[in-house]
Structures are given as C-alpha cells and as structure tokens.
Amino acid sequence: MSRKFFVGGNWKMNGDKKSLGELINTMNSAKLDPNTEVVCGAPSIYLDFARSKLDPKIGVAAQNCYKVAKGAFTGEISPAMIKDCGVHWVILGHSERRWVFGETDELIGQKCAHALESGLGVIACIGEKLDEREAGITEKVVNAQTKHFADNIKDWSKVVLAYEPVWAIGTGKTASPAQAQEVHDKLRQWVKANVSAEVGNSVRIIYGGSVTGGTCKELASMADVDGFLVGGAALKPEIVDIINAKQ
C-alpha cells in the first residue's frame, strides 16, 4: 500500500515574525516534492501568522491543545480555537510535553480523542528514553504509549504516528536507519494485531530525532519510515532537502 510521505516541522518555542517570515518565504519559493505532505508546527501565538503567510499547500499544526472545547483553563488552547485560525493539525504527546511538563498517557489520550472529534488531524508522538532503550524495553514503552492513543482513536485516517527516541531529540544523536526501521516495523505489527491489518498497512509512521539534510535520505529509504518530524533543522533552509528526501 502506498503511504504519502509526511514531513512535519516542529518549530517548538522558537522564532519571531521576522525569522519565521524569512523561513516561510524560503519554503514558499522552494520546489517541494508534490508527493510529500508538509505541515509546520508553529507556536500558538503565531498560528494565525503562519497560516496566513504559508503557501496553502503547506499545512500548519498547533504544538498542543487541551481536552475540552472551552472553559476556565488559563493558558490552554482548544481544537476549536486552532480550527478558527484555519489550522487543521495538532502535535500531541511530544516527549517535551511528557517529560518537561508532566503530561500523562491518560491526559494525552483524552486530548487526542477531543482533537479528532473536533476534526483536527493528530501527529501522535511516542518514544523511549535512553535508560529505557539501554534496559531493552523500547518495544514495551512505545507499545504502551501507542495503546493509550489507540484506545482514544475511532478514525485512524487523520492520525500520523511519530516515533521519536527521546535520547535522539536535540542531541545530535540519530537512531541508525536500521534502528528506526526495526521500531517502525514492530509498531506497524502492533497496530495490525491490536487495531486492524488495514490500519496497520495504511497508518503513516514518521521518525523524529535530530533528522538533518545529511541523514534524511537513508532514513527515508527504509520500508516503514513514512516521513519525519523535524526539530532544529525545520528552522533552517535544509528543511527543503528533508521534504525532498524521497526524490
């Protein structure tokens, strides 16, 4: 089954209107592979700015949202607000939300359910820490995280799974193509066994963790690597090379 290559750029808490405007101009003027779906994860305060400036063929994602539509939740944003900015994606369960801000699997699952019910696409992040990989429990950890997502997903057509080994995020370390492929293959088998064979074959599983213009082509050649969630390199012109990794 053909799965459309997907590249998400997670800008995290970086940039201002000047620097992001320059990045957007670079992306708008670049020749991007038409067979790759591209989504930029902007800080919430710049969602409107990013959506109004980016070429319509490039999607925009919020980096987080809450589990209800409105209410007394100071500092949070809802899927309804995200959609009101013309934005159609949200990143949920990122390791920084889990390990810096203490979000639990349960909360992330509830957020996922509400985002999907509200009509957003979800980039659902999973991944193990270094001590978990060294202890040989990578598969156990990512399967447990995936189960919390799966328990809250009715329609998988709007979900992209992002495998991000926490030890490779922002460290310059990258899982080898073989390591990434091994985890992606096991994840796909888990989805086939626990959701359905159809979803297992069709769901896109993307890799995140210090992806660069130099590492992207070999990673993209792996059978079960369907794209990338890019951090630091997403703020640089090399994001164009990463988007075009399959060419």
One Martini backbone bead per residue (centre of mass of N, CA, C, O) as a GRO file, in nm:
protein
  247
    1MET     BB    1   0.097   0.036   0.022
    2SER     BB    2   0.052   0.374  -0.030
    3ARG     BB    3   0.234   0.624   0.151
    4LYS     BB    4   0.235   0.943   0.225
    5PHE     BB    5   0.467   1.154   0.263
    6PHE     BB    6   0.576   1.303   0.589
    7VAL     BB    7   0.646   1.650   0.694
    8GLY     BB    8   0.734   1.778   1.008
    9GLY     BB    9   0.766   2.105   1.156
   10ASN     BB   10   0.909   2.177   1.476
   11TRP     BB   11   0.948   2.493   1.624
   12LYS     BB   12   0.860   2.541   1.886
   13MET     BB   13   1.022   2.788   2.101
   14ASN     BB   14   1.059   2.965   1.813
   15GLY     BB   15   1.087   3.269   1.704
   16ASP     BB   16   0.973   3.526   1.481
   17LYS     BB   17   0.838   3.713   1.242
   18LYS     BB   18   1.102   3.747   1.093
   19SER     BB   19   1.224   3.455   1.088
   20LEU     BB   20   0.963   3.308   0.997
   21GLY     BB   21   0.922   3.472   0.740
   22GLU     BB   22   1.182   3.374   0.604
   23LEU     BB   23   1.116   3.073   0.610
   24ILE     BB   24   0.853   3.091   0.451
   25ASN     BB   25   0.978   3.207   0.193
   26THR     BB   26   1.158   2.965   0.137
   27MET     BB   27   0.927   2.755   0.113
   28ASN     BB   28   0.750   2.899  -0.103
   29SER     BB   29   1.004   2.908  -0.324
   30ALA     BB   30   1.032   2.617  -0.325
   31LYS     BB   31   1.088   2.292  -0.451
   32LEU     BB   32   0.842   2.069  -0.375
   33ASP     BB   33   0.739   1.767  -0.320
   34PRO     BB   34   0.419   1.667  -0.422
   35ASN     BB   35   0.441   1.375  -0.252
   36THR     BB   36   0.458   1.566   0.003
   37GLU     BB   37   0.354   1.620   0.322
   38VAL     BB   38   0.326   1.947   0.479
   39VAL     BB   39   0.397   2.051   0.827
   40CYS     BB   40   0.375   2.331   1.053
   41GLY     BB   41   0.484   2.387   1.392
   42ALA     BB   42   0.347   2.641   1.568
   43PRO     BB   43   0.322   2.870   1.773
   44SER     BB   44   0.027   2.979   1.893
   45ILE     BB   45   0.083   3.292   1.841
   46TYR     BB   46   0.157   3.198   1.512
   47LEU     BB   47  -0.074   3.059   1.356
   48ASP     BB   48  -0.199   3.287   1.191
   49PHE     BB   49   0.061   3.377   1.053
   50ALA     BB   50   0.136   3.109   0.917
   51ARG     BB   51  -0.130   3.065   0.757
   52SER     BB   52  -0.118   3.343   0.596
   53LYS     BB   53   0.185   3.292   0.464
   54LEU     BB   54   0.156   3.019   0.373
   55ASP     BB   55   0.121   2.802   0.156
   56PRO     BB   56  -0.165   2.614   0.115
   57LYS     BB   57   0.000   2.334   0.072
   58ILE     BB   58   0.086   2.406   0.361
   59GLY     BB   59   0.068   2.303   0.667
   60VAL     BB   60  -0.071   2.342   1.005
   61ALA     BB   61   0.039   2.322   1.353
   62ALA     BB   62  -0.012   2.258   1.661
   63GLN     BB   63   0.167   2.172   1.974
   64ASN     BB   64  -0.117   2.188   2.126
   65CYS     BB   65  -0.391   2.082   2.349
   66TYR     BB   66  -0.696   2.042   2.482
   67LYS     BB   67  -0.982   1.832   2.602
   68VAL     BB   68  -1.153   2.095   2.553
   69ALA     BB   69  -1.332   2.367   2.413
   70LYS     BB   70  -1.382   2.520   2.700
   71GLY     BB   71  -1.270   2.746   2.969
   72ALA     BB   72  -1.098   2.738   3.290
   73PHE     BB   73  -0.782   2.737   3.109
   74THR     BB   74  -0.516   2.880   3.157
   75GLY     BB   75  -0.314   2.885   2.857
   76GLU     BB   76  -0.499   2.735   2.676
   77ILE     BB   77  -0.598   2.539   2.385
   78SER     BB   78  -0.830   2.466   2.136
   79PRO     BB   79  -0.945   2.314   1.859
   80ALA     BB   80  -1.140   2.543   1.786
   81MET     BB   81  -0.920   2.764   1.775
   82ILE     BB   82  -0.741   2.634   1.566
   83LYS     BB   83  -0.959   2.626   1.339
   84ASP     BB   84  -1.009   2.943   1.344
   85CYS     BB   85  -0.705   2.968   1.204
   86GLY     BB   86  -0.693   2.737   0.972
   87VAL     BB   87  -0.615   2.481   1.138
   88HIS     BB   88  -0.556   2.096   1.105
   89TRP     BB   89  -0.331   2.049   1.333
   90VAL     BB   90  -0.176   1.833   1.597
   91ILE     BB   91   0.055   1.798   1.856
   92LEU     BB   92   0.091   1.492   2.051
   93GLY     BB   93   0.305   1.366   2.303
   94HIS     BB   94   0.548   1.502   2.336
   95SER     BB   95   0.828   1.463   2.520
   96GLU     BB   96   0.814   1.752   2.642
   97ARG     BB   97   0.531   1.714   2.759
   98ARG     BB   98   0.599   1.469   2.933
   99TRP     BB   99   0.895   1.556   3.077
  100VAL     BB  100   0.851   1.870   3.140
  101PHE     BB  101   0.507   1.877   3.196
  102GLY     BB  102   0.373   1.590   3.292
  103GLU     BB  103   0.227   1.424   3.088
  104THR     BB  104  -0.001   1.182   3.049
  105ASP     BB  105  -0.133   0.926   2.882
  106GLU     BB  106  -0.426   0.994   2.953
  107LEU     BB  107  -0.430   1.291   2.864
  108ILE     BB  108  -0.335   1.247   2.574
  109GLY     BB  109  -0.575   1.072   2.494
  110GLN     BB  110  -0.796   1.287   2.548
  111LYS     BB  111  -0.689   1.492   2.347
  112CYS     BB  112  -0.711   1.315   2.098
  113ALA     BB  113  -1.013   1.268   2.098
  114HIS     BB  114  -1.097   1.570   2.080
  115ALA     BB  115  -0.945   1.648   1.824
  116LEU     BB  116  -1.086   1.444   1.636
  117GLU     BB  117  -1.381   1.532   1.697
  118SER     BB  118  -1.300   1.834   1.584
  119GLY     BB  119  -1.115   1.772   1.303
  120LEU     BB  120  -0.832   1.698   1.365
  121GLY     BB  121  -0.514   1.631   1.312
  122VAL     BB  122  -0.273   1.380   1.439
  123ILE     BB  123   0.044   1.397   1.597
  124ALA     BB  124   0.162   1.102   1.744
  125CYS     BB  125   0.376   1.070   2.020
  126ILE     BB  126   0.661   0.849   2.058
  127GLY     BB  127   0.902   0.726   2.315
  128GLU     BB  128   1.221   0.656   2.441
  129LYS     BB  129   1.449   0.646   2.672
  130LEU     BB  130   1.769   0.568   2.735
  131ASP     BB  131   1.722   0.371   2.976
  132GLU     BB  132   1.511   0.200   2.816
  133ARG     BB  133   1.692   0.106   2.590
  134GLU     BB  134   1.918  -0.018   2.775
  135ALA     BB  135   1.690  -0.218   2.906
  136GLY     BB  136   1.511  -0.336   2.655
  137ILE     BB  137   1.203  -0.154   2.651
  138THR     BB  138   1.105  -0.012   2.393
  139GLU     BB  139   0.856  -0.177   2.303
  140LYS     BB  140   0.692  -0.149   2.565
  141VAL     BB  141   0.674   0.162   2.567
  142VAL     BB  142   0.551   0.221   2.281
  143ASN     BB  143   0.304   0.038   2.311
  144ALA     BB  144   0.176   0.183   2.554
  145GLN     BB  145   0.147   0.459   2.417
  146THR     BB  146  -0.018   0.361   2.173
  147LYS     BB  147  -0.262   0.252   2.332
  148HIS     BB  148  -0.362   0.529   2.436
  149PHE     BB  149  -0.432   0.620   2.160
  150ALA     BB  150  -0.607   0.385   2.045
  151ASP     BB  151  -0.835   0.413   2.270
  152ASN     BB  152  -0.896   0.725   2.122
  153ILE     BB  153  -0.941   0.594   1.827
  154LYS     BB  154  -1.164   0.578   1.546
  155ASP     BB  155  -0.996   0.752   1.321
  156TRP     BB  156  -0.692   0.692   1.137
  157SER     BB  157  -0.683   0.897   0.887
  158LYS     BB  158  -0.588   1.150   1.105
  159VAL     BB  159  -0.317   0.979   1.172
  160VAL     BB  160   0.020   1.027   1.296
  161LEU     BB  161   0.302   0.850   1.371
  162ALA     BB  162   0.566   0.947   1.610
  163TYR     BB  163   0.894   0.840   1.630
  164GLU     BB  164   1.082   0.945   1.937
  165PRO     BB  165   1.376   0.924   2.057
  166VAL     BB  166   1.470   1.098   2.327
  167TRP     BB  167   1.790   1.061   2.289
  168ALA     BB  168   1.757   1.218   1.980
  169ILE     BB  169   1.663   1.498   2.091
  170GLY     BB  170   1.881   1.756   2.039
  171THR     BB  171   2.173   1.577   2.035
  172GLY     BB  172   2.262   1.452   1.737
  173LYS     BB  173   2.136   1.193   1.773
  174THR     BB  174   2.072   0.899   1.571
  175ALA     BB  175   1.901   0.671   1.460
  176SER     BB  176   1.945   0.429   1.282
  177PRO     BB  177   1.794   0.307   1.017
  178ALA     BB  178   1.765   0.024   1.150
  179GLN     BB  179   1.640   0.118   1.418
  180ALA     BB  180   1.396   0.260   1.301
  181GLN     BB  181   1.281   0.021   1.139
  182GLU     BB  182   1.237  -0.173   1.373
  183VAL     BB  183   1.029  -0.002   1.529
  184HIS     BB  184   0.828   0.048   1.299
  185ASP     BB  185   0.763  -0.248   1.243
  186LYS     BB  186   0.656  -0.313   1.531
  187LEU     BB  187   0.435  -0.102   1.529
  188ARG     BB  188   0.279  -0.211   1.286
  189GLN     BB  189   0.223  -0.489   1.412
  190TRP     BB  190   0.062  -0.382   1.651
  191VAL     BB  191  -0.163  -0.250   1.488
  192LYS     BB  192  -0.256  -0.502   1.340
  193ALA     BB  193  -0.323  -0.666   1.611
  194ASN     BB  194  -0.496  -0.412   1.773
  195VAL     BB  195  -0.666  -0.305   1.527
  196SER     BB  196  -0.563  -0.346   1.204
  197ALA     BB  197  -0.446  -0.429   0.900
  198GLU     BB  198  -0.533  -0.176   0.752
  199VAL     BB  199  -0.407   0.032   0.947
  200GLY     BB  200  -0.120  -0.083   0.949
  201ASN     BB  201  -0.075  -0.023   0.638
  202SER     BB  202  -0.171   0.302   0.637
  203VAL     BB  203  -0.016   0.413   0.857
  204ARG     BB  204   0.187   0.673   0.946
  205ILE     BB  205   0.544   0.642   1.021
  206ILE     BB  206   0.745   0.867   1.184
  207TYR     BB  207   1.060   1.035   1.226
  208GLY     BB  208   1.236   1.147   1.529
  209GLY     BB  209   1.573   1.275   1.572
  210SER     BB  210   1.793   1.462   1.433
  211VAL     BB  211   1.707   1.550   1.157
  212THR     BB  212   1.875   1.583   0.839
  213GLY     BB  213   2.002   1.640   0.530
  214GLY     BB  214   2.214   1.396   0.579
  215THR     BB  215   1.997   1.161   0.699
  216CYS     BB  216   1.722   1.140   0.531
  217LYS     BB  217   1.758   0.946   0.287
  218GLU     BB  218   1.816   0.680   0.435
  219LEU     BB  219   1.566   0.682   0.614
  220ALA     BB  220   1.357   0.703   0.368
  221SER     BB  221   1.437   0.404   0.256
  222MET     BB  222   1.267   0.282   0.458
  223ALA     BB  223   0.981   0.094   0.460
  224ASP     BB  224   0.859   0.231   0.759
  225VAL     BB  225   0.943   0.525   0.666
  226ASP     BB  226   0.701   0.807   0.624
  227GLY     BB  227   0.892   1.022   0.766
  228PHE     BB  228   0.900   1.343   0.954
  229LEU     BB  229   1.003   1.497   1.269
  230VAL     BB  230   1.126   1.824   1.285
  231GLY     BB  231   1.335   2.040   1.440
  232GLY     BB  232   1.596   2.232   1.399
  233ALA     BB  233   1.589   2.197   1.076
  234ALA     BB  234   1.305   2.353   1.043
  235LEU     BB  235   1.466   2.649   1.073
  236LYS     BB  236   1.601   2.568   0.803
  237PRO     BB  237   1.666   2.533   0.467
  238GLU     BB  238   1.702   2.209   0.491
  239ILE     BB  239   1.400   2.131   0.490
  240VAL     BB  240   1.386   2.092   0.184
  241ASP     BB  241   1.560   1.832   0.173
  242ILE     BB  242   1.370   1.666   0.355
  243ILE     BB  243   1.114   1.685   0.181
  244ASN     BB  244   1.308   1.563  -0.073
  245ALA     BB  245   1.412   1.266   0.014
  246LYS     BB  246   1.258   1.086  -0.222
  247GLN     BB  247   1.406   1.208  -0.493
   0.00000   0.00000   0.00000
